[in-house]
PDB file of C-alpha atoms and ligand atoms in Angstrom:
ATOM      1  CA  UNK A 623       7.371  27.161  -4.540  1.00  0.00           C
ATOM      2  CA  UNK A 624       5.994  25.285  -1.535  1.00  0.00           C
ATOM      3  CA  UNK A 625       4.209  22.016  -2.331  1.00  0.00           C
ATOM      4  CA  UNK A 626       0.559  21.919  -1.198  1.00  0.00           C
ATOM      5  CA  UNK A 627       0.300  19.873   2.018  1.00  0.00           C
ATOM      6  CA  UNK A 628      -1.828  17.138   0.400  1.00  0.00           C
ATOM      7  CA  UNK A 629       0.942  16.099  -2.002  1.00  0.00           C
ATOM      8  CA  UNK A 630       3.277  15.491   0.947  1.00  0.00           C
ATOM      9  CA  UNK A 631       0.933  12.985   2.537  1.00  0.00           C
ATOM     10  CA  UNK A 632       1.739   9.279   2.579  1.00  0.00           C
ATOM     11  CA  UNK A 633      -1.476   7.682   1.318  1.00  0.00           C
ATOM     12  CA  UNK A 634      -0.252   4.094   0.933  1.00  0.00           C
ATOM     13  CA  UNK A 635       2.964   2.125   1.258  1.00  0.00           C
ATOM     14  CA  UNK A 636       3.017   0.194  -2.006  1.00  0.00           C
ATOM     15  CA  UNK A 637       6.770   0.036  -2.673  1.00  0.00           C
ATOM     16  CA  UNK A 638      10.010   1.802  -1.833  1.00  0.00           C
ATOM     17  CA  UNK A 639      10.226   2.663  -5.531  1.00  0.00           C
ATOM     18  CA  UNK A 640       7.205   4.902  -5.058  1.00  0.00           C
ATOM     19  CA  UNK A 641       7.965   6.016  -1.476  1.00  0.00           C
ATOM     20  CA  UNK A 642       9.726   9.312  -0.899  1.00  0.00           C
ATOM     21  CA  UNK A 643      12.969   9.594   1.058  1.00  0.00           C
ATOM     22  CA  UNK A 644      11.100  11.920   3.398  1.00  0.00           C
ATOM     23  CA  UNK A 645       8.438   9.308   4.200  1.00  0.00           C
ATOM     24  CA  UNK A 646      11.019   6.585   4.716  1.00  0.00           C
ATOM     25  CA  UNK A 647      12.873   8.829   7.166  1.00  0.00           C
ATOM     26  CA  UNK A 648       9.612   9.646   8.973  1.00  0.00           C
ATOM     27  CA  UNK A 649       8.870   5.918   9.363  1.00  0.00           C
ATOM     28  CA  UNK A 650      12.375   5.186  10.657  1.00  0.00           C
ATOM     29  CA  UNK A 651      12.321   8.016  13.176  1.00  0.00           C
ATOM     30  CA  UNK A 652       8.880   7.093  14.491  1.00  0.00           C
ATOM     31  CA  UNK A 653       9.724   3.368  14.609  1.00  0.00           C
ATOM     32  CA  UNK A 654      12.700   4.100  16.862  1.00  0.00           C
ATOM     33  CA  UNK A 655      10.490   6.266  19.084  1.00  0.00           C
ATOM     34  CA  UNK A 656       7.630   3.729  19.259  1.00  0.00           C
ATOM     35  CA  UNK A 657      10.118   1.050  20.243  1.00  0.00           C
ATOM     36  CA  UNK A 658      11.335   3.187  23.161  1.00  0.00           C
ATOM     37  CA  UNK A 659       7.719   3.997  24.135  1.00  0.00           C
ATOM     38  CA  UNK A 660       6.172   0.541  23.743  1.00  0.00           C
ATOM     39  CA  UNK A 661       4.971   0.569  27.332  1.00  0.00           C
ATOM     40  CA  UNK A 662       2.810   3.631  26.623  1.00  0.00           C
ATOM     41  CA  UNK A 663      -0.541   1.950  26.022  1.00  0.00           C
ATOM     42  CA  UNK A 664      -2.432   5.237  25.662  1.00  0.00           C
ATOM     43  CA  UNK A 665      -1.157   5.961  22.133  1.00  0.00           C
ATOM     44  CA  UNK A 666      -4.076   4.577  20.090  1.00  0.00           C
ATOM     45  CA  UNK A 667      -4.304   6.361  16.730  1.00  0.00           C
ATOM     46  CA  UNK A 668      -6.287   3.459  15.182  1.00  0.00           C
ATOM     47  CA  UNK A 669      -8.974   3.473  17.904  1.00  0.00           C
ATOM     48  CA  UNK A 670     -12.301   2.336  16.455  1.00  0.00           C
ATOM     49  CA  UNK A 671     -10.774   1.163  13.166  1.00  0.00           C
ATOM     50  CA  UNK A 672     -10.875  -2.228  11.481  1.00  0.00           C
ATOM     51  CA  UNK A 673      -8.014  -3.277   9.177  1.00  0.00           C
ATOM     52  CA  UNK A 674      -8.147  -6.145   6.690  1.00  0.00           C
ATOM     53  CA  UNK A 675      -5.142  -8.372   6.104  1.00  0.00           C
ATOM     54  CA  UNK A 676      -5.316 -10.281   2.828  1.00  0.00           C
ATOM     55  CA  UNK A 677      -2.499 -12.810   2.638  1.00  0.00           C
ATOM     56  CA  UNK A 678      -2.268 -15.201  -0.303  1.00  0.00           C
ATOM     57  CA  UNK A 679       1.231 -16.318   0.771  1.00  0.00           C
ATOM     58  CA  UNK A 680       2.450 -17.748   4.087  1.00  0.00           C
ATOM     59  CA  UNK A 681       3.818 -15.450   6.785  1.00  0.00           C
ATOM     60  CA  UNK A 682       4.944 -15.522  10.401  1.00  0.00           C
ATOM     61  CA  UNK A 683       6.717 -12.208  11.084  1.00  0.00           C
ATOM     62  CA  UNK A 684       4.719  -9.928   8.826  1.00  0.00           C
ATOM     63  CA  UNK A 685       1.372 -11.317   9.883  1.00  0.00           C
ATOM     64  CA  UNK A 686       2.105 -11.290  13.615  1.00  0.00           C
ATOM     65  CA  UNK A 687       3.766  -7.851  13.579  1.00  0.00           C
ATOM     66  CA  UNK A 688       0.816  -6.296  11.763  1.00  0.00           C
ATOM     67  CA  UNK A 689      -1.791  -8.056  13.915  1.00  0.00           C
ATOM     68  CA  UNK A 690      -0.081  -7.085  17.158  1.00  0.00           C
ATOM     69  CA  UNK A 691       0.803  -3.614  15.839  1.00  0.00           C
ATOM     70  CA  UNK A 692      -2.750  -2.763  14.758  1.00  0.00           C
ATOM     71  CA  UNK A 693      -4.101  -3.977  18.100  1.00  0.00           C
ATOM     72  CA  UNK A 694      -1.517  -2.023  20.111  1.00  0.00           C
ATOM     73  CA  UNK A 695      -2.540   1.103  18.176  1.00  0.00           C
ATOM     74  CA  UNK A 696      -6.173   0.538  19.175  1.00  0.00           C
ATOM     75  CA  UNK A 697      -7.492  -1.071  15.970  1.00  0.00           C
ATOM     76  CA  UNK A 698      -9.047  -4.436  15.154  1.00  0.00           C
ATOM     77  CA  UNK A 699      -7.773  -6.916  12.581  1.00  0.00           C
ATOM     78  CA  UNK A 700      -9.573  -9.188  10.140  1.00  0.00           C
ATOM     79  CA  UNK A 701      -7.214 -11.819   8.738  1.00  0.00           C
ATOM     80  CA  UNK A 702      -8.650 -12.805   5.372  1.00  0.00           C
ATOM     81  CA  UNK A 703      -7.076 -15.841   3.777  1.00  0.00           C
ATOM     82  CA  UNK A 704      -8.241 -16.474   0.204  1.00  0.00           C
ATOM     83  CA  UNK A 705      -9.146 -19.978   1.411  1.00  0.00           C
ATOM     84  CA  UNK A 706     -11.995 -18.556   3.479  1.00  0.00           C
ATOM     85  CA  UNK A 707     -13.120 -15.692   1.249  1.00  0.00           C
ATOM     86  CA  UNK A 708     -14.655 -15.524  -2.199  1.00  0.00           C
ATOM     87  CA  UNK A 709     -11.203 -14.546  -3.550  1.00  0.00           C
ATOM     88  CA  UNK A 710     -10.388 -18.252  -3.418  1.00  0.00           C
ATOM     89  CA  UNK A 711     -13.415 -19.010  -5.574  1.00  0.00           C
ATOM     90  CA  UNK A 712     -12.405 -16.504  -8.221  1.00  0.00           C
ATOM     91  CA  UNK A 713     -14.059 -13.249  -7.148  1.00  0.00           C
ATOM     92  CA  UNK A 714     -11.828 -10.576  -8.713  1.00  0.00           C
ATOM     93  CA  UNK A 715      -9.635  -8.470  -6.456  1.00  0.00           C
ATOM     94  CA  UNK A 716     -11.097  -5.322  -8.008  1.00  0.00           C
ATOM     95  CA  UNK A 717     -14.517  -6.275  -6.605  1.00  0.00           C
ATOM     96  CA  UNK A 718     -13.078  -7.273  -3.226  1.00  0.00           C
ATOM     97  CA  UNK A 719     -11.290  -3.900  -3.112  1.00  0.00           C
ATOM     98  CA  UNK A 720     -14.518  -1.980  -3.708  1.00  0.00           C
ATOM     99  CA  UNK A 721     -16.364  -3.986  -1.043  1.00  0.00           C
ATOM    100  CA  UNK A 722     -13.663  -3.706   1.624  1.00  0.00           C
ATOM    101  CA  UNK A 723     -13.144  -0.017   0.851  1.00  0.00           C
ATOM    102  CA  UNK A 724     -16.681   0.587   2.090  1.00  0.00           C
ATOM    103  CA  UNK A 725     -16.246  -1.406   5.294  1.00  0.00           C
ATOM    104  CA  UNK A 726     -12.721  -1.267   6.676  1.00  0.00           C
ATOM    105  CA  UNK A 727     -10.257   1.546   7.317  1.00  0.00           C
ATOM    106  CA  UNK A 728      -7.122   0.100   5.751  1.00  0.00           C
ATOM    107  CA  UNK A 729      -5.616  -3.015   4.188  1.00  0.00           C
ATOM    108  CA  UNK A 730      -2.379  -4.971   4.408  1.00  0.00           C
ATOM    109  CA  UNK A 731      -1.797  -7.243   1.428  1.00  0.00           C
ATOM    110  CA  UNK A 732       0.700 -10.052   0.764  1.00  0.00           C
ATOM    111  CA  UNK A 733       0.429 -11.545  -2.693  1.00  0.00           C
ATOM    112  CA  UNK A 734       2.219 -12.316  -5.967  1.00  0.00           C
ATOM    113  CA  UNK A 735       1.621  -9.475  -8.441  1.00  0.00           C
ATOM    114  CA  UNK A 736       2.588  -5.917  -7.499  1.00  0.00           C
ATOM    115  CA  UNK A 737      -0.191  -4.726  -9.808  1.00  0.00           C
ATOM    116  CA  UNK A 738      -2.757  -6.390  -7.507  1.00  0.00           C
ATOM    117  CA  UNK A 739      -1.676  -4.292  -4.519  1.00  0.00           C
ATOM    118  CA  UNK A 740      -1.682  -1.151  -6.646  1.00  0.00           C
ATOM    119  CA  UNK A 741      -5.104  -1.920  -8.104  1.00  0.00           C
ATOM    120  CA  UNK A 742      -6.470  -2.597  -4.620  1.00  0.00           C
ATOM    121  CA  UNK A 743      -5.159   0.749  -3.361  1.00  0.00           C
ATOM    122  CA  UNK A 744      -6.686   2.616  -6.254  1.00  0.00           C
ATOM    123  CA  UNK A 745     -10.107   0.960  -6.184  1.00  0.00           C
ATOM    124  CA  UNK A 746     -10.599   0.594  -2.436  1.00  0.00           C
ATOM    125  CA  UNK A 747      -9.652   4.196  -1.649  1.00  0.00           C
ATOM    126  CA  UNK A 748      -8.313   3.129   1.763  1.00  0.00           C
ATOM    127  CA  UNK A 749      -4.688   3.178   2.992  1.00  0.00           C
ATOM    128  CA  UNK A 750      -3.037   0.062   1.562  1.00  0.00           C
ATOM    129  CA  UNK A 751       0.255  -1.514   2.618  1.00  0.00           C
ATOM    130  CA  UNK A 752       2.369  -3.942   0.583  1.00  0.00           C
ATOM    131  CA  UNK A 753       3.231  -6.795   2.967  1.00  0.00           C
ATOM    132  CA  UNK A 754       5.349  -8.487   0.216  1.00  0.00           C
ATOM    133  CA  UNK A 755       4.823  -9.038  -3.478  1.00  0.00           C
ATOM    134  CA  UNK A 756       7.070 -10.677  -6.061  1.00  0.00           C
ATOM    135  CA  UNK A 757       8.415  -7.181  -6.800  1.00  0.00           C
ATOM    136  CA  UNK A 758       9.083  -5.669  -3.360  1.00  0.00           C
ATOM    137  CA  UNK A 759       9.051  -6.139   0.419  1.00  0.00           C
ATOM    138  CA  UNK A 760       9.097  -2.499   1.585  1.00  0.00           C
ATOM    139  CA  UNK A 761       8.126  -3.058   5.234  1.00  0.00           C
ATOM    140  CA  UNK A 762      10.958  -5.545   5.709  1.00  0.00           C
ATOM    141  CA  UNK A 763      13.631  -3.158   4.487  1.00  0.00           C
ATOM    142  CA  UNK A 764      12.378  -0.312   6.705  1.00  0.00           C
ATOM    143  CA  UNK A 765      12.736  -2.602   9.744  1.00  0.00           C
ATOM    144  CA  UNK A 766      16.178  -3.719   8.533  1.00  0.00           C
ATOM    145  CA  UNK A 767      17.330  -0.115   8.188  1.00  0.00           C
ATOM    146  CA  UNK A 768      15.952   0.657  11.643  1.00  0.00           C
ATOM    147  CA  UNK A 769      18.170  -2.187  12.922  1.00  0.00           C
ATOM    148  CA  UNK A 770      21.182  -0.850  11.033  1.00  0.00           C
ATOM    149  CA  UNK A 771      20.646   2.647  12.483  1.00  0.00           C
ATOM    150  CA  UNK A 772      20.327   1.191  15.995  1.00  0.00           C
ATOM    151  CA  UNK A 773      23.575  -0.710  15.606  1.00  0.00           C
ATOM    152  CA  UNK A 774      25.616   1.846  13.664  1.00  0.00           C
ATOM    153  CA  UNK A 775      24.070   5.211  14.602  1.00  0.00           C
ATOM    154  CA  UNK A 776      23.484   6.418  11.057  1.00  0.00           C
ATOM    155  CA  UNK A 777      23.327   5.349   7.424  1.00  0.00           C
ATOM    156  CA  UNK A 778      25.986   7.806   6.328  1.00  0.00           C
ATOM    157  CA  UNK A 779      28.764   6.055   4.407  1.00  0.00           C
ATOM    158  CA  UNK A 780      27.442   2.543   5.150  1.00  0.00           C
ATOM    159  CA  UNK A 781      27.951  -0.358   2.767  1.00  0.00           C
ATOM    160  CA  UNK A 782      25.362  -3.159   2.652  1.00  0.00           C
ATOM    161  CA  UNK A 783      26.213  -6.269   0.618  1.00  0.00           C
ATOM    162  CA  UNK A 784      23.361  -8.519  -0.465  1.00  0.00           C
ATOM    163  CA  UNK A 785      24.447 -12.090  -1.263  1.00  0.00           C
ATOM    164  CA  UNK A 786      22.348 -14.636  -3.140  1.00  0.00           C
ATOM    165  CA  UNK A 787      19.274 -14.015  -5.258  1.00  0.00           C
ATOM    166  CA  UNK A 788      20.042 -10.402  -6.094  1.00  0.00           C
ATOM    167  CA  UNK A 789      16.920  -9.832  -8.120  1.00  0.00           C
ATOM    168  CA  UNK A 790      14.249 -10.799  -5.622  1.00  0.00           C
ATOM    169  CA  UNK A 791      11.674  -8.671  -3.788  1.00  0.00           C
ATOM    170  CA  UNK A 792      13.903  -8.009  -0.762  1.00  0.00           C
ATOM    171  CA  UNK A 793      16.920  -7.039  -2.906  1.00  0.00           C
ATOM    172  CA  UNK A 794      14.808  -4.699  -5.011  1.00  0.00           C
ATOM    173  CA  UNK A 795      13.396  -2.843  -1.998  1.00  0.00           C
ATOM    174  CA  UNK A 796      16.956  -2.470  -0.657  1.00  0.00           C
ATOM    175  CA  UNK A 797      18.025  -0.956  -3.997  1.00  0.00           C
ATOM    176  CA  UNK A 798      15.379   1.763  -3.800  1.00  0.00           C
ATOM    177  CA  UNK A 799      16.239   2.489  -0.161  1.00  0.00           C
ATOM    178  CA  UNK A 800      19.943   2.875  -1.018  1.00  0.00           C
ATOM    179  CA  UNK A 801      19.140   5.075  -3.984  1.00  0.00           C
ATOM    180  CA  UNK A 802      16.986   7.417  -1.909  1.00  0.00           C
ATOM    181  CA  UNK A 803      18.579   7.309   1.541  1.00  0.00           C
ATOM    182  CA  UNK A 804      22.164   7.526   0.358  1.00  0.00           C
ATOM    183  CA  UNK A 805      24.136   4.430   1.380  1.00  0.00           C
ATOM    184  CA  UNK A 806      26.048   1.900  -0.722  1.00  0.00           C
ATOM    185  CA  UNK A 807      24.216  -1.275  -1.738  1.00  0.00           C
ATOM    186  CA  UNK A 808      26.195  -3.988  -3.503  1.00  0.00           C
ATOM    187  CA  UNK A 809      24.531  -7.042  -5.016  1.00  0.00           C
ATOM    188  CA  UNK A 810      26.723 -10.106  -5.109  1.00  0.00           C
ATOM    189  CA  UNK A 811      25.022 -12.716  -7.266  1.00  0.00           C
ATOM    190  CA  UNK A 812      25.874 -14.859 -10.281  1.00  0.00           C
ATOM    191  CA  UNK A 813      24.548 -14.197 -13.749  1.00  0.00           C
ATOM    192  CA  UNK A 814      20.863 -14.968 -13.954  1.00  0.00           C
ATOM    193  CA  UNK A 815      20.343 -13.737 -10.368  1.00  0.00           C
ATOM    194  CA  UNK A 816      21.367 -10.105 -10.897  1.00  0.00           C
ATOM    195  CA  UNK A 817      18.823  -7.396 -11.670  1.00  0.00           C
ATOM    196  CA  UNK A 818      18.499  -6.864 -15.425  1.00  0.00           C
ATOM    197  CA  UNK A 819      20.502  -3.941 -16.891  1.00  0.00           C
ATOM    198  CA  UNK A 820      17.263  -2.180 -17.817  1.00  0.00           C
ATOM    199  CA  UNK A 821      16.220  -2.181 -14.152  1.00  0.00           C
ATOM    200  CA  UNK A 822      19.683  -1.185 -12.906  1.00  0.00           C
ATOM    201  CA  UNK A 823      19.663   1.824 -15.216  1.00  0.00           C
ATOM    202  CA  UNK A 824      16.852   3.308 -13.100  1.00  0.00           C
ATOM    203  CA  UNK A 825      19.384   3.905 -10.292  1.00  0.00           C
ATOM    204  CA  UNK A 826      21.161   7.175 -10.998  1.00  0.00           C
ATOM    205  CA  UNK A 827      22.835   7.909  -7.655  1.00  0.00           C
ATOM    206  CA  UNK A 828      25.793   5.547  -8.012  1.00  0.00           C
ATOM    207  CA  UNK A 829      24.740   3.924  -4.702  1.00  0.00           C
ATOM    208  CA  UNK A 830      23.634   0.612  -6.262  1.00  0.00           C
ATOM    209  CA  UNK A 831      26.163  -1.732  -7.877  1.00  0.00           C
ATOM    210  CA  UNK A 832      26.805  -5.389  -8.728  1.00  0.00           C
ATOM    211  CA  UNK A 833      29.954  -7.337  -7.769  1.00  0.00           C
ATOM    212  CA  UNK A 834      29.615 -11.001  -8.753  1.00  0.00           C
ATOM    213  CA  UNK A 835      32.678 -12.048  -6.735  1.00  0.00           C
ATOM    214  CA  UNK A 836      31.462 -12.471  -3.109  1.00  0.00           C
ATOM    215  CA  UNK A 837      34.953 -12.176  -1.631  1.00  0.00           C
ATOM    216  CA  UNK A 838      35.534  -8.836  -3.344  1.00  0.00           C
ATOM    217  CA  UNK A 839      31.998  -7.681  -2.530  1.00  0.00           C
ATOM    218  CA  UNK A 840      32.225  -8.114   1.249  1.00  0.00           C
ATOM    219  CA  UNK A 841      35.441  -6.093   1.618  1.00  0.00           C
ATOM    220  CA  UNK A 842      34.795  -3.171   4.012  1.00  0.00           C
ATOM    221  CA  UNK A 843      31.100  -4.085   4.280  1.00  0.00           C
ATOM    222  CA  UNK A 844      29.101  -2.863   7.268  1.00  0.00           C
ATOM    223  CA  UNK A 845      26.395  -5.470   6.628  1.00  0.00           C
ATOM    224  CA  UNK A 846      26.334  -8.883   4.949  1.00  0.00           C
ATOM    225  CA  UNK A 847      22.688  -9.522   4.130  1.00  0.00           C
ATOM    226  CA  UNK A 848      20.944 -12.548   2.719  1.00  0.00           C
ATOM    227  CA  UNK A 849      17.499 -13.939   2.018  1.00  0.00           C
ATOM    228  CA  UNK A 850      16.180 -17.338   0.964  1.00  0.00           C
ATOM    229  CA  UNK A 851      17.387 -18.653  -2.390  1.00  0.00           C
ATOM    230  CA  UNK A 852      13.906 -19.943  -3.227  1.00  0.00           C
ATOM    231  CA  UNK A 853      11.238 -17.303  -2.766  1.00  0.00           C
ATOM    232  CA  UNK A 854       7.563 -18.146  -2.339  1.00  0.00           C
ATOM    233  CA  UNK A 855       6.207 -19.161  -5.719  1.00  0.00           C
ATOM    234  CA  UNK A 856       9.577 -20.467  -7.011  1.00  0.00           C
ATOM    235  CA  UNK A 857       9.405 -23.900  -5.390  1.00  0.00           C
ATOM    236  CA  UNK A 858       9.589 -25.721  -8.759  1.00  0.00           C
ATOM    237  CA  UNK A 859      13.026 -24.191  -9.417  1.00  0.00           C
ATOM    238  CA  UNK A 860      14.415 -25.072  -5.967  1.00  0.00           C
ATOM    239  CA  UNK A 861      17.087 -27.606  -6.991  1.00  0.00           C
ATOM    240  CA  UNK A 862      18.562 -25.392  -9.717  1.00  0.00           C
ATOM    241  CA  UNK A 863      18.563 -22.260  -7.550  1.00  0.00           C
ATOM    242  CA  UNK A 864      20.287 -24.023  -4.656  1.00  0.00           C
ATOM    243  CA  UNK A 865      22.993 -25.346  -7.001  1.00  0.00           C
ATOM    244  CA  UNK A 866      23.445 -21.999  -8.783  1.00  0.00           C
ATOM    245  CA  UNK A 867      23.752 -19.948  -5.584  1.00  0.00           C
ATOM    246  CA  UNK A 868      26.006 -22.256  -3.552  1.00  0.00           C
ATOM    247  CA  UNK A 869      29.041 -19.940  -3.795  1.00  0.00           C
ATOM    248  CA  UNK A 870      27.046 -17.072  -2.251  1.00  0.00           C
ATOM    249  CA  UNK A 871      26.412 -18.694   1.128  1.00  0.00           C
ATOM    250  CA  UNK A 872      27.192 -16.551   4.176  1.00  0.00           C
ATOM    251  CA  UNK A 873      29.581 -18.811   6.079  1.00  0.00           C
ATOM    252  CA  UNK A 874      32.446 -18.212   8.488  1.00  0.00           C
ATOM    253  CA  UNK A 875      35.022 -18.123   5.661  1.00  0.00           C
ATOM    254  CA  UNK A 876      33.143 -15.297   3.926  1.00  0.00           C
ATOM    255  CA  UNK A 877      32.485 -13.420   7.186  1.00  0.00           C
ATOM    256  CA  UNK A 878      36.254 -13.555   7.845  1.00  0.00           C
ATOM    257  CA  UNK A 879      36.787 -11.561   4.629  1.00  0.00           C
ATOM    258  CA  UNK A 880      34.551  -8.701   5.849  1.00  0.00           C
ATOM    259  CA  UNK A 881      35.371  -6.021   8.436  1.00  0.00           C
ATOM    260  CA  UNK A 882      35.803  -7.525  11.919  1.00  0.00           C
ATOM    261  CA  UNK A 883      32.648  -5.949  13.325  1.00  0.00           C
ATOM    262  CA  UNK A 884      30.464  -6.423  10.204  1.00  0.00           C
ATOM    263  CA  UNK A 885      26.813  -7.154  10.928  1.00  0.00           C
ATOM    264  CA  UNK A 886      25.137 -10.220   9.433  1.00  0.00           C
ATOM    265  CA  UNK A 887      21.454  -9.743   8.684  1.00  0.00           C
ATOM    266  CA  UNK A 888      18.710 -12.033   7.367  1.00  0.00           C
ATOM    267  CA  UNK A 889      15.049 -11.175   6.891  1.00  0.00           C
ATOM    268  CA  UNK A 890      14.059 -14.761   7.867  1.00  0.00           C
ATOM    269  CA  UNK A 891      12.872 -17.468   7.469  1.00  0.00           C
ATOM    270  CA  UNK A 892      16.415 -18.888   7.231  1.00  0.00           C
ATOM    271  CA  UNK A 893      17.409 -22.129   5.564  1.00  0.00           C
ATOM    272  CA  UNK A 894      20.494 -23.312   7.419  1.00  0.00           C
ATOM    273  CA  UNK A 895      23.394 -24.557   5.332  1.00  0.00           C
ATOM    274  CA  UNK A 896      21.777 -23.018   2.241  1.00  0.00           C
ATOM    275  CA  UNK A 897      22.017 -19.186   2.163  1.00  0.00           C
ATOM    276  CA  UNK A 898      23.577 -19.044   5.669  1.00  0.00           C
ATOM    277  CA  UNK A 899      25.294 -21.581   7.893  1.00  0.00           C
ATOM    278  CA  UNK A 900      23.818 -22.422  11.292  1.00  0.00           C
ATOM    279  CA  UNK A 901      27.110 -21.301  12.845  1.00  0.00           C
ATOM    280  CA  UNK A 902      26.949 -17.782  11.371  1.00  0.00           C
ATOM    281  CA  UNK A 903      23.228 -17.439  12.032  1.00  0.00           C
ATOM    282  CA  UNK A 904      23.679 -18.306  15.710  1.00  0.00           C
ATOM    283  CA  UNK A 905      26.724 -16.042  16.057  1.00  0.00           C
ATOM    284  CA  UNK A 906      24.628 -13.128  14.725  1.00  0.00           C
ATOM    285  CA  UNK A 907      21.287 -14.146  16.239  1.00  0.00           C
ATOM    286  CA  UNK A 908      21.002 -10.985  18.306  1.00  0.00           C
ATOM    287  CA  UNK A 909      21.063  -8.765  15.203  1.00  0.00           C
ATOM    288  CA  UNK A 910      18.865 -11.106  13.157  1.00  0.00           C
ATOM    289  CA  UNK A 911      16.144 -11.446  15.783  1.00  0.00           C
ATOM    290  CA  UNK A 912      16.256  -7.701  16.497  1.00  0.00           C
ATOM    291  CA  UNK A 913      15.469  -7.225  12.801  1.00  0.00           C
ATOM    292  CA  UNK A 914      12.483  -9.511  13.285  1.00  0.00           C
ATOM    293  CA  UNK A 915      11.391  -7.590  16.395  1.00  0.00           C
ATOM    294  CA  UNK A 916      11.739  -4.295  14.563  1.00  0.00           C
ATOM    295  CA  UNK A 917       9.110  -5.450  12.088  1.00  0.00           C
ATOM    296  CA  UNK A 918       6.588  -4.672  14.860  1.00  0.00           C
ATOM    297  CA  UNK A 919       7.896  -1.174  15.575  1.00  0.00           C
ATOM    298  CA  UNK A 920       8.256  -0.308  11.893  1.00  0.00           C
ATOM    299  CA  UNK A 921       4.737  -1.545  11.068  1.00  0.00           C
ATOM    300  CA  UNK A 922       3.337   0.599  13.898  1.00  0.00           C
ATOM    301  CA  UNK A 923       5.185   3.610  12.489  1.00  0.00           C
ATOM    302  CA  UNK A 924       3.844   2.985   8.965  1.00  0.00           C
ATOM    303  CA  UNK A 925       0.268   2.569  10.253  1.00  0.00           C
ATOM    304  CA  UNK A 926       0.517   5.701  12.409  1.00  0.00           C
ATOM    305  CA  UNK A 927       1.882   7.878   9.614  1.00  0.00           C
ATOM    306  CA  UNK A 928      -0.786   6.680   7.169  1.00  0.00           C
ATOM    307  CA  UNK A 929      -3.434   7.560   9.749  1.00  0.00           C
ATOM    308  CA  UNK A 930      -1.882  10.940  10.593  1.00  0.00           C
ATOM    309  CA  UNK A 931      -1.584  11.874   6.935  1.00  0.00           C
ATOM    310  CA  UNK A 932      -5.143  10.762   6.152  1.00  0.00           C
ATOM    311  CA  UNK A 933      -6.694  12.774   8.943  1.00  0.00           C
ATOM    312  CA  UNK A 934      -4.187  15.622   9.145  1.00  0.00           C
ATOM    313  CA  UNK A 935      -3.790  14.894  12.901  1.00  0.00           C
TER     314      UNK A 935
HETATM  315  N1   CP B1031      10.577 -11.726   6.746  1.00  0.00           N
HETATM  316  C1   CP B1031       9.268 -11.975   6.545  1.00  0.00           C
HETATM  317  O1   CP B1031       8.548 -11.265   5.828  1.00  0.00           O
HETATM  318  O2   CP B1031       8.832 -13.070   7.215  1.00  0.00           O
HETATM  319  P1   CP B1031       7.400 -13.748   7.079  1.00  0.00           P
HETATM  320  O3   CP B1031       7.345 -14.370   5.698  1.00  0.00           O
HETATM  321  O4   CP B1031       7.365 -14.764   8.171  1.00  0.00           O
HETATM  322  O5   CP B1031       6.333 -12.700   7.214  1.00  0.00           O
HETATM  323  N1  NVA B1032      12.188 -13.417  -0.883  1.00  0.00           N
HETATM  324  C1  NVA B1032      11.396 -14.128   0.097  1.00  0.00           C
HETATM  325  C2  NVA B1032      11.131 -13.273   1.294  1.00  0.00           C
HETATM  326  C3  NVA B1032      10.446 -13.976   2.416  1.00  0.00           C
HETATM  327  C4  NVA B1032      10.178 -13.070   3.592  1.00  0.00           C
HETATM  328  C5  NVA B1032      10.093 -14.601  -0.521  1.00  0.00           C
HETATM  329  O1  NVA B1032       9.495 -13.844  -1.296  1.00  0.00           O
HETATM  330  O2  NVA B1032       9.681 -15.731  -0.241  1.00  0.00           O
END
């Protein structure tokens, strides 16, 4: 039986765990198109709208790509740091959500708890986008996959190897993308930095696996991917994490073990000589900074699809 149209709509982007393969593909296709058409200034689906950005963690790429993206689509942005709002003085998010839901047209939230973004979406009633939580970084992975498609043509048969903290927000969003979009995702991380078995059991496709030996993991890889070893909020554990993850650095010796044309990707910010050497980062700067640029195109695609699905236009 055909699904009613409403159930096919993308109402929010809260995680890739909850996103459908169909919506991810729609975002990727539109992101590639919006990148080609960036000079077309007449495409303004957010005309007359105001979007709130609530960021309780630092950001360069995500903040700038959303601010520029919303403006290019015709909307206005309110950047709300908890420092300047009553959130910083303890006003609950559930009250902030109900206030903003009556004033603005959508929200982009970067914070710690995934449950906060989900609660905001439910109580505000406006399209809500996860701009990074401790659990996921869905927008990042959509831009990364856009970059992979640009460089390799398709996802079919691709193998992405994630080295380092294999249980962080970026790794988890990659796992859901691999599960749903059908490419191989291998986590290469030591014990204590791998996703727990209970979480891994959620992945039924056979696309997600763990290979603790980095040299074995990178064999025949299309992409070597890494992220910081110390995510925001983990600063107190920095010394231990850096020591524990040393063997998972992307350096020229490891790159030499991968296919000759393997891509090296990093969501940035990068800590040179920690998760990646300066030499490898600079050798692959074109890919890495294209990933960063694609944040803009992917955010515009997400915003446009949320708007189209909300209005049916
Ligand atoms: N990759 C990423 O999300 O970067 P920012 O923390 O600068 O937004
Ligand atoms: N895992 C990192 C991603 C930064 C974009 C963090 O959460 O700090």
